[in-house]
PDB file of C-alpha atoms and ligand atoms in Angstrom:
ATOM      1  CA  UNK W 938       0.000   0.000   0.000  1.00  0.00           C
ATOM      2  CA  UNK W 939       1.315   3.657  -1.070  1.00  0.00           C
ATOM      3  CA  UNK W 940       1.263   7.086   1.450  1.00  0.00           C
ATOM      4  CA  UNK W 941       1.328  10.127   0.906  1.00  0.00           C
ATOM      5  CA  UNK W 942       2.972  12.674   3.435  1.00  0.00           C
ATOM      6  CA  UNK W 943       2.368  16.348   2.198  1.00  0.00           C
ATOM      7  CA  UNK W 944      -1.691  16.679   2.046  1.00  0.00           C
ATOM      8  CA  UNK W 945      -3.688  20.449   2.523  1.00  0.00           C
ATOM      9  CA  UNK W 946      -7.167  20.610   3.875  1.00  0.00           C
ATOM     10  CA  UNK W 947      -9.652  23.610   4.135  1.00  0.00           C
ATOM     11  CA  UNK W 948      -8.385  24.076   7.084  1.00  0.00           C
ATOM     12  CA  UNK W 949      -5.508  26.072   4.664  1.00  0.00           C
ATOM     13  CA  UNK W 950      -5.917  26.033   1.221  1.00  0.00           C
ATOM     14  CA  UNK W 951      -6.933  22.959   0.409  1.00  0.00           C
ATOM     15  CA  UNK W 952     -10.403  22.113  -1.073  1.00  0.00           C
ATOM     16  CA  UNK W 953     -11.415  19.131   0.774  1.00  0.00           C
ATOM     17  CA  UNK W 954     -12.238  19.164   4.914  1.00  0.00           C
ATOM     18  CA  UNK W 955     -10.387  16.709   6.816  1.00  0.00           C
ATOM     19  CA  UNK W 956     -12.665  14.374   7.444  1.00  0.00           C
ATOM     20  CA  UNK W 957     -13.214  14.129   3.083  1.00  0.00           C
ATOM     21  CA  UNK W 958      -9.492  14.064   2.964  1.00  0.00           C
ATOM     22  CA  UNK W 959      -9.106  10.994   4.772  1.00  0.00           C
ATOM     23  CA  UNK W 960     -12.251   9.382   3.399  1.00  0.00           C
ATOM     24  CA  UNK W 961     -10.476  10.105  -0.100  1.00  0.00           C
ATOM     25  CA  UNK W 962      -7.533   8.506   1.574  1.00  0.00           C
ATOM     26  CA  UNK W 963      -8.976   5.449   2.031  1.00  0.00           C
ATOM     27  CA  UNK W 964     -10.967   4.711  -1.223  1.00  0.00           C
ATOM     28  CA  UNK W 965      -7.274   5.114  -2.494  1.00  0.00           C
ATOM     29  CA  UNK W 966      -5.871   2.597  -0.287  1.00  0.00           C
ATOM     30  CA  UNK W 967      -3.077   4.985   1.144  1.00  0.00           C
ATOM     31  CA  UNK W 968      -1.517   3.360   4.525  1.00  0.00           C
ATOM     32  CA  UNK W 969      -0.174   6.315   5.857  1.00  0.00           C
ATOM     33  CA  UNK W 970      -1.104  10.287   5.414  1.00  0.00           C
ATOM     34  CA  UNK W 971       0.004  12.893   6.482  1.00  0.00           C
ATOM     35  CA  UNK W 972      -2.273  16.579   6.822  1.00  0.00           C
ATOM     36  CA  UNK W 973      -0.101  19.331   6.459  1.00  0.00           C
ATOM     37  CA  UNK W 974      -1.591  22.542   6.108  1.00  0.00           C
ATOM     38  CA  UNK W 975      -0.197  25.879   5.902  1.00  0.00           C
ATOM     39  CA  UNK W 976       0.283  27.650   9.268  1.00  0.00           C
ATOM     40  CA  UNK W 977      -1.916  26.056  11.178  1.00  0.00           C
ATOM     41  CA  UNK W 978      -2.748  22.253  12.943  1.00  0.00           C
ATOM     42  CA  UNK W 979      -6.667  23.415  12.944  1.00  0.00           C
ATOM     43  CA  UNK W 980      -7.548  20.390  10.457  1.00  0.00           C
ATOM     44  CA  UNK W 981      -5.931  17.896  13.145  1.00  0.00           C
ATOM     45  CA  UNK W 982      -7.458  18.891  16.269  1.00  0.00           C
ATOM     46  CA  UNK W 983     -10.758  18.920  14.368  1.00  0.00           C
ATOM     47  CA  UNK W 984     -10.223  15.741  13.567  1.00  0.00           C
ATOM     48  CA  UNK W 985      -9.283  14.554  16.861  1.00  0.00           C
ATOM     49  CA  UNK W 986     -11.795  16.472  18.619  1.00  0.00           C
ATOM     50  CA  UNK W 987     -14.162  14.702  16.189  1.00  0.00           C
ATOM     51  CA  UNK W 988     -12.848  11.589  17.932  1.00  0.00           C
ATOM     52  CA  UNK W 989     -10.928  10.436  14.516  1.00  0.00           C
ATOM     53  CA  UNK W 990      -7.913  10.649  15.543  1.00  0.00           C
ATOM     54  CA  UNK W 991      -6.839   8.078  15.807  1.00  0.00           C
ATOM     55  CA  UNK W 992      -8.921   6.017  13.012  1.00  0.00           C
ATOM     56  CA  UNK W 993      -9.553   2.510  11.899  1.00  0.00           C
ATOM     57  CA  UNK W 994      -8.046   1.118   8.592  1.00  0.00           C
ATOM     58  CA  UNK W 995      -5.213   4.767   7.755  1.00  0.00           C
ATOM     59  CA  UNK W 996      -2.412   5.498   9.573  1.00  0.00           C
ATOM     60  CA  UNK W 997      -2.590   9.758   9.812  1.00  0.00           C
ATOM     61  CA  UNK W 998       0.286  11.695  10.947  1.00  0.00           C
ATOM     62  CA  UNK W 999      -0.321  14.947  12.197  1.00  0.00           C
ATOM     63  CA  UNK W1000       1.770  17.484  10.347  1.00  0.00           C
ATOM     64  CA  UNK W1001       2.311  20.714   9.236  1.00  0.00           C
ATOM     65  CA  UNK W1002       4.146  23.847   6.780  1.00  0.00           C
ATOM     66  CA  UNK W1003       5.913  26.123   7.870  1.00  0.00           C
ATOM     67  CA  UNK W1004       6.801  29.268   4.882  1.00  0.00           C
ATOM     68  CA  UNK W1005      10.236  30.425   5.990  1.00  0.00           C
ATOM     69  CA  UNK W1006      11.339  34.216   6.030  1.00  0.00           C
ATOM     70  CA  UNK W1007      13.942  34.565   3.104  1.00  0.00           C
ATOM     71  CA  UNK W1008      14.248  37.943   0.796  1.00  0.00           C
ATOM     72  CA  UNK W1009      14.278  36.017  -2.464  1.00  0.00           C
ATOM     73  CA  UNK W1010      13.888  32.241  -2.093  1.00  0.00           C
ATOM     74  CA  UNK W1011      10.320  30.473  -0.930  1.00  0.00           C
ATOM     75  CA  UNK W1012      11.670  27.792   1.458  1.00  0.00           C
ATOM     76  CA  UNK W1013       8.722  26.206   3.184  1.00  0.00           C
ATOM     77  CA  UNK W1014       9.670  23.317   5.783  1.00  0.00           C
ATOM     78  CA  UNK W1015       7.157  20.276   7.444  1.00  0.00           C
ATOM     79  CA  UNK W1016       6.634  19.681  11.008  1.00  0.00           C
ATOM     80  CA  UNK W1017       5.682  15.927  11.306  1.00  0.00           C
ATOM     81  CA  UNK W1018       4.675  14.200  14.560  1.00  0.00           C
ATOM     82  CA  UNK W1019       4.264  17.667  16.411  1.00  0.00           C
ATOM     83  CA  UNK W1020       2.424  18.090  19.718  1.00  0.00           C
ATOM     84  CA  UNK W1021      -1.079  20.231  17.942  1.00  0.00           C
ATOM     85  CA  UNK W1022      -1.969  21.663  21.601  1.00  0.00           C
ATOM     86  CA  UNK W1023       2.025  22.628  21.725  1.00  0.00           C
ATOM     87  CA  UNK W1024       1.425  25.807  23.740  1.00  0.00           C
ATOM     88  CA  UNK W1025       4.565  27.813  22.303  1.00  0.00           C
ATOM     89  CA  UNK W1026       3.438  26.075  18.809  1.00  0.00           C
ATOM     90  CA  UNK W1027       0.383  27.682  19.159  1.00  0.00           C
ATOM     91  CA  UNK W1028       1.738  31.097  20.073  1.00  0.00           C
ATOM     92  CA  UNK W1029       3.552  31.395  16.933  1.00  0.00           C
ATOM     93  CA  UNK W1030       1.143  30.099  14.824  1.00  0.00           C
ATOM     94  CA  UNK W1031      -1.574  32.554  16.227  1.00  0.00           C
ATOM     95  CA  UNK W1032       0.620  35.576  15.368  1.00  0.00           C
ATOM     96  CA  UNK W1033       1.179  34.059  11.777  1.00  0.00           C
ATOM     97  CA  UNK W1034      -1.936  33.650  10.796  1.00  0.00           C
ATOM     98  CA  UNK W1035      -3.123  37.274  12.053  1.00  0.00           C
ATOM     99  CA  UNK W1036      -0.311  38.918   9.466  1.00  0.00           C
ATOM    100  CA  UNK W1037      -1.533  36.741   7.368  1.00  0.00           C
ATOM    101  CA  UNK W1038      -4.805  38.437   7.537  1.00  0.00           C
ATOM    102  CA  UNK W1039      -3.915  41.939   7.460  1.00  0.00           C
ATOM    103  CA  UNK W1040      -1.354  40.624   4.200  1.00  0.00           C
ATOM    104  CA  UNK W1041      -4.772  39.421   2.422  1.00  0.00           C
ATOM    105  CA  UNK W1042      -6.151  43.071   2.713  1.00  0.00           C
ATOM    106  CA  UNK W1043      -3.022  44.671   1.098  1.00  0.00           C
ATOM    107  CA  UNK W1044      -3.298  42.689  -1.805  1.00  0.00           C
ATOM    108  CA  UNK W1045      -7.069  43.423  -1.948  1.00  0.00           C
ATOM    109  CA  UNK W1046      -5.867  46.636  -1.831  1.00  0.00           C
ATOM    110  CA  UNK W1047      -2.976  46.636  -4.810  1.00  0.00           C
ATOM    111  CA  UNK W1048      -5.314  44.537  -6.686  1.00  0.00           C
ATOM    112  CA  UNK W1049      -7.735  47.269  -6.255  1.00  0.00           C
ATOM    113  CA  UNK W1050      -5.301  49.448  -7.589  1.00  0.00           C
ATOM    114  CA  UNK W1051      -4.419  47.625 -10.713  1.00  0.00           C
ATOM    115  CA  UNK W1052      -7.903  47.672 -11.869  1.00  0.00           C
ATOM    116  CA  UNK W1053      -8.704  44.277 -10.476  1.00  0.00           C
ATOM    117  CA  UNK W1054     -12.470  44.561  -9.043  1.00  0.00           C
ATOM    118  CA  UNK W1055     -12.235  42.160  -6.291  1.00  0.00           C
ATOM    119  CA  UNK W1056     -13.488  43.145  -2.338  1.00  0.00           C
ATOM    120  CA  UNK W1057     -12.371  41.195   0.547  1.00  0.00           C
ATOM    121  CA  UNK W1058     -15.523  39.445   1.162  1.00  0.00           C
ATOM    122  CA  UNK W1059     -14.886  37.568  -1.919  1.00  0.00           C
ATOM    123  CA  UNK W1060     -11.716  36.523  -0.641  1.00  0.00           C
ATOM    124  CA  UNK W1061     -13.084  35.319   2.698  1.00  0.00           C
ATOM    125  CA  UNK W1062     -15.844  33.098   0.748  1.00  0.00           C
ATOM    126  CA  UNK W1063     -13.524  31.116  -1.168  1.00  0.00           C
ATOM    127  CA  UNK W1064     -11.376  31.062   2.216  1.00  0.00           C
ATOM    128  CA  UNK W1065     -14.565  29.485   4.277  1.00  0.00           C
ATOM    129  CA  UNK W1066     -12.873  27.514   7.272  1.00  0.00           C
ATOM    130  CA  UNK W1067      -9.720  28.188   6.620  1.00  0.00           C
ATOM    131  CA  UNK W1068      -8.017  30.083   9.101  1.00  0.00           C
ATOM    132  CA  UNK W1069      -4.302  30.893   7.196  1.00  0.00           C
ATOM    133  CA  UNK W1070      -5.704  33.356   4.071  1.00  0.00           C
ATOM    134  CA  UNK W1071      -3.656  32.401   1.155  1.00  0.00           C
ATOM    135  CA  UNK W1072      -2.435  33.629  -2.144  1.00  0.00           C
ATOM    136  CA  UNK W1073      -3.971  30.747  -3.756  1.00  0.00           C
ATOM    137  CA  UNK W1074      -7.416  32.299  -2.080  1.00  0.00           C
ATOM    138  CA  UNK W1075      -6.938  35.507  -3.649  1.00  0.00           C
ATOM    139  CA  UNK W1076      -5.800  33.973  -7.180  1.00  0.00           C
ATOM    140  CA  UNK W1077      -9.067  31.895  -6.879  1.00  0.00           C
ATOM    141  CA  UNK W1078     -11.335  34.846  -6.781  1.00  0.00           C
ATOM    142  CA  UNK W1079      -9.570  36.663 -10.134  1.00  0.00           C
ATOM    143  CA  UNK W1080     -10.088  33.283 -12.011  1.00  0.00           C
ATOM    144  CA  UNK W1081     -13.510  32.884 -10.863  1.00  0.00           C
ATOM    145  CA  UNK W1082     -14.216  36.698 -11.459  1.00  0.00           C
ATOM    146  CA  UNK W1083     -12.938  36.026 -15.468  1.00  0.00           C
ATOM    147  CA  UNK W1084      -9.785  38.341 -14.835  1.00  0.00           C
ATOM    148  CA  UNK W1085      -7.584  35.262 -15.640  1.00  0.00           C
ATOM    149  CA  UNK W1086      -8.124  31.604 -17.069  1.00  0.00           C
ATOM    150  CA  UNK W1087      -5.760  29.664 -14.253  1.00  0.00           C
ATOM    151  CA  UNK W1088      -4.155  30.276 -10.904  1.00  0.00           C
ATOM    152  CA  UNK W1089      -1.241  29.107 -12.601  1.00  0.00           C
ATOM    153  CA  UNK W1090      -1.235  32.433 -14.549  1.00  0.00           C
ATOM    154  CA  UNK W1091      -2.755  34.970 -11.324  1.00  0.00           C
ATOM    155  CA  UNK W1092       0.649  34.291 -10.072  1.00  0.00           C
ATOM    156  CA  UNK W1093       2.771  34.338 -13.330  1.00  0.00           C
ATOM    157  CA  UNK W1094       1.058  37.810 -13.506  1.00  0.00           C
ATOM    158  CA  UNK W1095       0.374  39.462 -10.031  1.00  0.00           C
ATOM    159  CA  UNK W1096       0.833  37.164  -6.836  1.00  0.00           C
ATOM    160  CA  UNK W1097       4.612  35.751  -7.563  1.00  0.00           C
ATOM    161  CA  UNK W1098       7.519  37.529  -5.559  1.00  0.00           C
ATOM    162  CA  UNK W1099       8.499  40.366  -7.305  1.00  0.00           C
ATOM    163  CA  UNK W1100       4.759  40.796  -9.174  1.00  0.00           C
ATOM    164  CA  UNK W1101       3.001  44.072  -8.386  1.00  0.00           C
ATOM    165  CA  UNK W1102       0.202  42.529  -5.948  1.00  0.00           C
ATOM    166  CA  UNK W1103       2.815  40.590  -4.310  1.00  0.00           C
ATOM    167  CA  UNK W1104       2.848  41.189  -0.413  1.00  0.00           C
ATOM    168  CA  UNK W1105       5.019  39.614   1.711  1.00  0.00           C
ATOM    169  CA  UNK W1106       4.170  38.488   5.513  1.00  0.00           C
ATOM    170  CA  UNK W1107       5.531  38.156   8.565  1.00  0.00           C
ATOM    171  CA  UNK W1108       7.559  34.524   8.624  1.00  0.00           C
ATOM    172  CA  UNK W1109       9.901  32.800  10.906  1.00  0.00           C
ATOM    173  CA  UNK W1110      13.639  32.179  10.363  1.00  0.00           C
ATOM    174  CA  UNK W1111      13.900  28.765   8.854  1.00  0.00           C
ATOM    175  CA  UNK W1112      15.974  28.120  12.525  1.00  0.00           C
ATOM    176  CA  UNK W1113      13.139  29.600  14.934  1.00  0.00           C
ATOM    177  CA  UNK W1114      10.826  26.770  12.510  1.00  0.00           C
ATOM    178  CA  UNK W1115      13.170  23.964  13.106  1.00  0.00           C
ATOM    179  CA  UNK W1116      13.702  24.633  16.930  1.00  0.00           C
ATOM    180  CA  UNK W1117       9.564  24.991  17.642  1.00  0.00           C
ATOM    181  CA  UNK W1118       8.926  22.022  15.578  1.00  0.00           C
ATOM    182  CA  UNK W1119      11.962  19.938  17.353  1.00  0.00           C
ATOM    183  CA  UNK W1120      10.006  22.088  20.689  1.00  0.00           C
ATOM    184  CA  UNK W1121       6.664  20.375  19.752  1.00  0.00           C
ATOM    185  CA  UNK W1122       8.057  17.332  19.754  1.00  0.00           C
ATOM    186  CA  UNK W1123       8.212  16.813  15.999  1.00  0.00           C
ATOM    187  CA  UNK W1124      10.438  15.836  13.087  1.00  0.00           C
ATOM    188  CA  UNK W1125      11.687  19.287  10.677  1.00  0.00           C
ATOM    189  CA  UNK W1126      11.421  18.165   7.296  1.00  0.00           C
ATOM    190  CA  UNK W1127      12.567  20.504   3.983  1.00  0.00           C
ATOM    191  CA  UNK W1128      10.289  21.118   1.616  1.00  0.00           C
ATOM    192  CA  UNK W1129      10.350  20.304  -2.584  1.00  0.00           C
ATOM    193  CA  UNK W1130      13.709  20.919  -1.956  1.00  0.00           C
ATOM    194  CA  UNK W1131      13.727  22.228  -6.040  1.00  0.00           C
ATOM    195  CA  UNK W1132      11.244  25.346  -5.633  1.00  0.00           C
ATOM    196  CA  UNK W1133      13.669  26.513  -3.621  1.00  0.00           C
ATOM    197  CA  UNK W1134      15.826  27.016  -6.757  1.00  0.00           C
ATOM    198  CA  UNK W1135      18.671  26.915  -5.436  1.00  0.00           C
ATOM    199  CA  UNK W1136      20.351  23.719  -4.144  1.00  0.00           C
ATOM    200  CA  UNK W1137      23.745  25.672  -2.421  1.00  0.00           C
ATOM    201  CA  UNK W1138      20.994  27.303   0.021  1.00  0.00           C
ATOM    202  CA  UNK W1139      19.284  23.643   0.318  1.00  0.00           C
ATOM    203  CA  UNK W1140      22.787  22.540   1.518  1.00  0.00           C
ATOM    204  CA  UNK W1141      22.921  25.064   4.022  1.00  0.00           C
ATOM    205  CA  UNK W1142      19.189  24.979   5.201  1.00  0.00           C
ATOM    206  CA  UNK W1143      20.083  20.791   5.561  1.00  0.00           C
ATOM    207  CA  UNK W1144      22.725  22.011   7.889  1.00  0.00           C
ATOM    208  CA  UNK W1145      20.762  23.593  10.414  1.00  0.00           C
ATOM    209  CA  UNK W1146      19.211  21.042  12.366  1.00  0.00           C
ATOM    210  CA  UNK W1147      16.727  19.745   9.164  1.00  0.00           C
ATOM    211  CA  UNK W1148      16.096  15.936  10.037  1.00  0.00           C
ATOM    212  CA  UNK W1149      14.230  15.315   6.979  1.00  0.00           C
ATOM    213  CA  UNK W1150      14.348  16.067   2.858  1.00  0.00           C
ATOM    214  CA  UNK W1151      11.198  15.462   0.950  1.00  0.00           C
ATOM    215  CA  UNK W1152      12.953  13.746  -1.889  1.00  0.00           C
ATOM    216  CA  UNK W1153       9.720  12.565  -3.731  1.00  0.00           C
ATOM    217  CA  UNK W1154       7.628  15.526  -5.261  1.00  0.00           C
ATOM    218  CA  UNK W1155       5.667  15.744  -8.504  1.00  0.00           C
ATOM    219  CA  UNK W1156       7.808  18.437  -9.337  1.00  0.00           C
ATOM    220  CA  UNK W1157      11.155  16.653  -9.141  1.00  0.00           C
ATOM    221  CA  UNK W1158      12.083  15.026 -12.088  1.00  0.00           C
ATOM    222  CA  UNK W1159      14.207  11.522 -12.365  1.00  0.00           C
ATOM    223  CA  UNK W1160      17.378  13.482 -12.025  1.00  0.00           C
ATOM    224  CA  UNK W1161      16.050  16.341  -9.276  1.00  0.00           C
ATOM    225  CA  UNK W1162      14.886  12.700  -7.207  1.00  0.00           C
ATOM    226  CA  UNK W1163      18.287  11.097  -7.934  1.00  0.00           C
ATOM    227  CA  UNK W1164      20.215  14.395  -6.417  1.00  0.00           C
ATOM    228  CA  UNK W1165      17.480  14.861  -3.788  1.00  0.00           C
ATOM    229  CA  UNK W1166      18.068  11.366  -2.437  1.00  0.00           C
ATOM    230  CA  UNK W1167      22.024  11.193  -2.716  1.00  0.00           C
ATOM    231  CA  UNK W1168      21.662  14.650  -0.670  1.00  0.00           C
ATOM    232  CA  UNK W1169      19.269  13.253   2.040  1.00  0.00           C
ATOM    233  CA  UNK W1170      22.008  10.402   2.089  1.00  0.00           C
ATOM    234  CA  UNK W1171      25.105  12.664   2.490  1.00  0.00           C
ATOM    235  CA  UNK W1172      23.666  14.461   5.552  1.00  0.00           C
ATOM    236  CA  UNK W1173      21.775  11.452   6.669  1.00  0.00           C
ATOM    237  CA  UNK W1174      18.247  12.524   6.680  1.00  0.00           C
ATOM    238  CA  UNK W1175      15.222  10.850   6.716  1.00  0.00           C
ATOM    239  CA  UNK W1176      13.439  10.669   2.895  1.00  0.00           C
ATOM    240  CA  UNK W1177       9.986  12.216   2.765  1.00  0.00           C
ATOM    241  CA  UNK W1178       7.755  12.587  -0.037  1.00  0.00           C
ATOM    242  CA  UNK W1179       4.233  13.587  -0.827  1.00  0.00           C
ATOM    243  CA  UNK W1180       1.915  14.949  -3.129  1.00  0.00           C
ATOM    244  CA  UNK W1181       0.832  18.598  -2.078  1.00  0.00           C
ATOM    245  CA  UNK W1182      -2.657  17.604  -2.733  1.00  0.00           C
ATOM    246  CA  UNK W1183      -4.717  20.523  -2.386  1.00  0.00           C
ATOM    247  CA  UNK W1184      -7.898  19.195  -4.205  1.00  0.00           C
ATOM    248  CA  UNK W1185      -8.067  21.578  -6.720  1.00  0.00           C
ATOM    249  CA  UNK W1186      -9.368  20.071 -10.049  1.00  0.00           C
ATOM    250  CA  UNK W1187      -6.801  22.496 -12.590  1.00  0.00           C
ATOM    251  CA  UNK W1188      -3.913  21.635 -10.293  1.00  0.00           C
ATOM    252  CA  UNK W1189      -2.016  18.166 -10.230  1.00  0.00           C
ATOM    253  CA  UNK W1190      -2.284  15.573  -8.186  1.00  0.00           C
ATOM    254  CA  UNK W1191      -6.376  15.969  -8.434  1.00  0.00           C
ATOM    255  CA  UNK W1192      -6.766  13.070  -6.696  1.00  0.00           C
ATOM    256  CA  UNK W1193      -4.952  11.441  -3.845  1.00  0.00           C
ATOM    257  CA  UNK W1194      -3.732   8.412  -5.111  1.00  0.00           C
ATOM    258  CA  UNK W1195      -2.109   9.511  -8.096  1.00  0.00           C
ATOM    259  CA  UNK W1196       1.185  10.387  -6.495  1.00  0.00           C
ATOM    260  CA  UNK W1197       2.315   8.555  -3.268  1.00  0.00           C
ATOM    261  CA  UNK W1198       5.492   7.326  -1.650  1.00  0.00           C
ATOM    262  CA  UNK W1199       6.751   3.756  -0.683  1.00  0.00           C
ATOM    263  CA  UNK W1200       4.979   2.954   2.586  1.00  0.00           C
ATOM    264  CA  UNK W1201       8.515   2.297   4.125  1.00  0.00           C
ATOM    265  CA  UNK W1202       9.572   6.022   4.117  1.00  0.00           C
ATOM    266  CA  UNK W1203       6.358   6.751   5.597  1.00  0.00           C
ATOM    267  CA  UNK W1204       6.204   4.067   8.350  1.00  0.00           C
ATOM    268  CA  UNK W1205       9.932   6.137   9.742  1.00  0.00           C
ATOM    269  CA  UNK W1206       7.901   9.170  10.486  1.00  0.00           C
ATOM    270  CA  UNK W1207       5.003   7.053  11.917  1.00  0.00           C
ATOM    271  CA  UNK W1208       6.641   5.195  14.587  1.00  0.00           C
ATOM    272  CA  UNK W1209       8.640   8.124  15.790  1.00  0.00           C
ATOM    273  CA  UNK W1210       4.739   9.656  16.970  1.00  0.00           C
ATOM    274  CA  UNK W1211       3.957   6.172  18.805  1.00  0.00           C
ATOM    275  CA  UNK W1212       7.015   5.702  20.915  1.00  0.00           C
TER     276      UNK W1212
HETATM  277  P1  LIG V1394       1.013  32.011   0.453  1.00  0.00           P
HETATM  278  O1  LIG V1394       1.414  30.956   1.451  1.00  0.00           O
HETATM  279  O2  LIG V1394      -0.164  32.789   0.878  1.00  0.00           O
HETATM  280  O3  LIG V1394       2.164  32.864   0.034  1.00  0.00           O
HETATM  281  O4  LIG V1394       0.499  31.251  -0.852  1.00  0.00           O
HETATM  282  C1  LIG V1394       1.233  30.248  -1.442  1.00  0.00           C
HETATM  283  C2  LIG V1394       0.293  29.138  -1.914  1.00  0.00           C
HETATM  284  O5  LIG V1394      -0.198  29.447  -3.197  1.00  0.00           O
HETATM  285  C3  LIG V1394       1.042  27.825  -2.070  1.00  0.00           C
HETATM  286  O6  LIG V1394       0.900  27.062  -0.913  1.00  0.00           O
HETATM  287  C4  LIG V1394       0.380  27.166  -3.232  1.00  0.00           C
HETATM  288  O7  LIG V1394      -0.691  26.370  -2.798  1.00  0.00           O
HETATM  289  C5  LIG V1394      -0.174  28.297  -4.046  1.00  0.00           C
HETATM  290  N1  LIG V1394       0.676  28.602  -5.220  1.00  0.00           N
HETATM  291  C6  LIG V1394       1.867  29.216  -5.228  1.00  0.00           C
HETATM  292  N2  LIG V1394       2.335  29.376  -6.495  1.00  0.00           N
HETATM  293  C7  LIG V1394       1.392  28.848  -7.304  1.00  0.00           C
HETATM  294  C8  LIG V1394       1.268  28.687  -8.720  1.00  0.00           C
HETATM  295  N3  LIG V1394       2.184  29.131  -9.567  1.00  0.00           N
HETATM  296  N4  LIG V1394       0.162  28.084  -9.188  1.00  0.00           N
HETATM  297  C9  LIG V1394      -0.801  27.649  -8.342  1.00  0.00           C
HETATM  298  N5  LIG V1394      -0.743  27.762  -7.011  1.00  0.00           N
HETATM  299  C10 LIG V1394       0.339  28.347  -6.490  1.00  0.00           C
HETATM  300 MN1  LIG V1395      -0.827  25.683  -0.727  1.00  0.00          MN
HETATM  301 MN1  LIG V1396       4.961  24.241  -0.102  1.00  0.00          MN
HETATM  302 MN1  LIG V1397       2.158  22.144   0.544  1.00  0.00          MN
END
């Protein structure tokens, strides 16, 4: 049976809720999943205040991404195994998710600006649950509003770094990250180590306390994997992988199932949780 360790909900920015993540889960066999949603562990504690957590017949590891503060690089890195009523965790995460709110009313506002007609409400519909307002929200609302055909192309024209409705927010160091995951009692983990675009910075994020690569990501190619794995070997990291399913029809994987990892990377960052 296959896993998949890097899942969103609508808890973040992720279509499905929790509980239709894991149901999706199932009907595709996976063993072991991972939710790891932006900013926040809301989509866990719902599930275990649900009493589903734990649940017959999937193995689901409590997780989370962290986006890291860096002036030109987006280096995101996954907590798994953390402690989700982690009172310090919480802390943090509280004041990250509040600039992330007054960040969604800039861009309103430069979108505005540009001649984009879009109001905040709109924003906070697609949002629904979710409690970390994303980019991918905001892109959402100019496809659905005709501006653009795809997401893909929002932030090709307006939301990427460096595009005019860009906004940055406030983010932790990629060290802070690492120590309140390690804090929480969970496993740091780096990200699609190839966004970052730029694998001299991987090597140096990988040598600040990093106990995991995510070597496996739709977006690595044979070669990118190849490197990605020889690296996780030469600092001796635990391999990760996952899917970044979001649930969004127009962006790949739109199913869980479709990409998935070997269920013996996955079972590493499973038993850590249950010792
Ligand atoms: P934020 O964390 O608010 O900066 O938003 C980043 C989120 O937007 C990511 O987690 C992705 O889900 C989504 N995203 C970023 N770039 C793209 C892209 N080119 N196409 C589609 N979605 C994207
Ligand atoms: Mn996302
Ligand atoms: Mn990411
Ligand atoms: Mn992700």
């Amino acid at each position: 049976m296959p896993s998949d360790l890097h899942t969103h909900t609508s808890f973040s920015d992720g279509r499905l809720t929790p509980e239709e993540l894991v149901a999706a889960a199932k009907a595709a066999q996976l063993k072991y999943i991972a939710i790891t949603d932006h900013d926040t562990v809301d989509g866990i504690c719902h599930l275990y205040e649900q009493g589903m957590l734990p649940m017959k017949g999937i193995q689901i590891i409590p997780g989370i991404e962290f986006s890291a503060h860096h002036e030109t690089q987006d280096i995101h890195i996954l907590g798994y195994n953390i402690d989700i009523y982690h009172r310090a965790l919480g802390d943090k995460l509280n004041d990250v998710v509040e600039a992330r709110w007054l960040r969604f009313s800039k861009m309103v506002e430069k979108l505005q600006e540009l001649g984009y007609a879009i109001t905040e409400a709109d924003v906070l519909k697609i949002a629904g649950t979710s409690k970390a307002i994303s980019r991918s929200h905001v892109a959402q609302v100019l496809v659905a509003k005709g501006f653009f055909p795809t997401v893909a192309a929002v932030f090709d024209a307006v939301l990427d770094k460096g595009k005019p409705a860009y906004v940055s927010h406030y983010r932790l160091e990629p060290e802070e990250i690492i120590s309140l995951i390690k804090e929480a009692g969970g496993t740091p983990v780096l990200a699609h180590p190839k966004l970052i675009g730029d694998d001299g910075l991987v090597e140096e994020l990988l040598q600040k306390g990093i106990e995991g690569l995510e070597v496996f990501y739709p977006r690595h190619d044979a070669v990118d994997t190849a490197r990605y794995l020889a690296m996780a070997e030469k600092y001796q990291l635990l391999v990760s992988g996952g899917s970044d399913f979001h649930g969004i029809p127009m962006r790949y994987p739109s199913e869980l199932g479709v990409f998935t990892v070997e269920d013996r990377y996955a079972e590493k960052f499973f038993r850590k949780a249950s010792l």
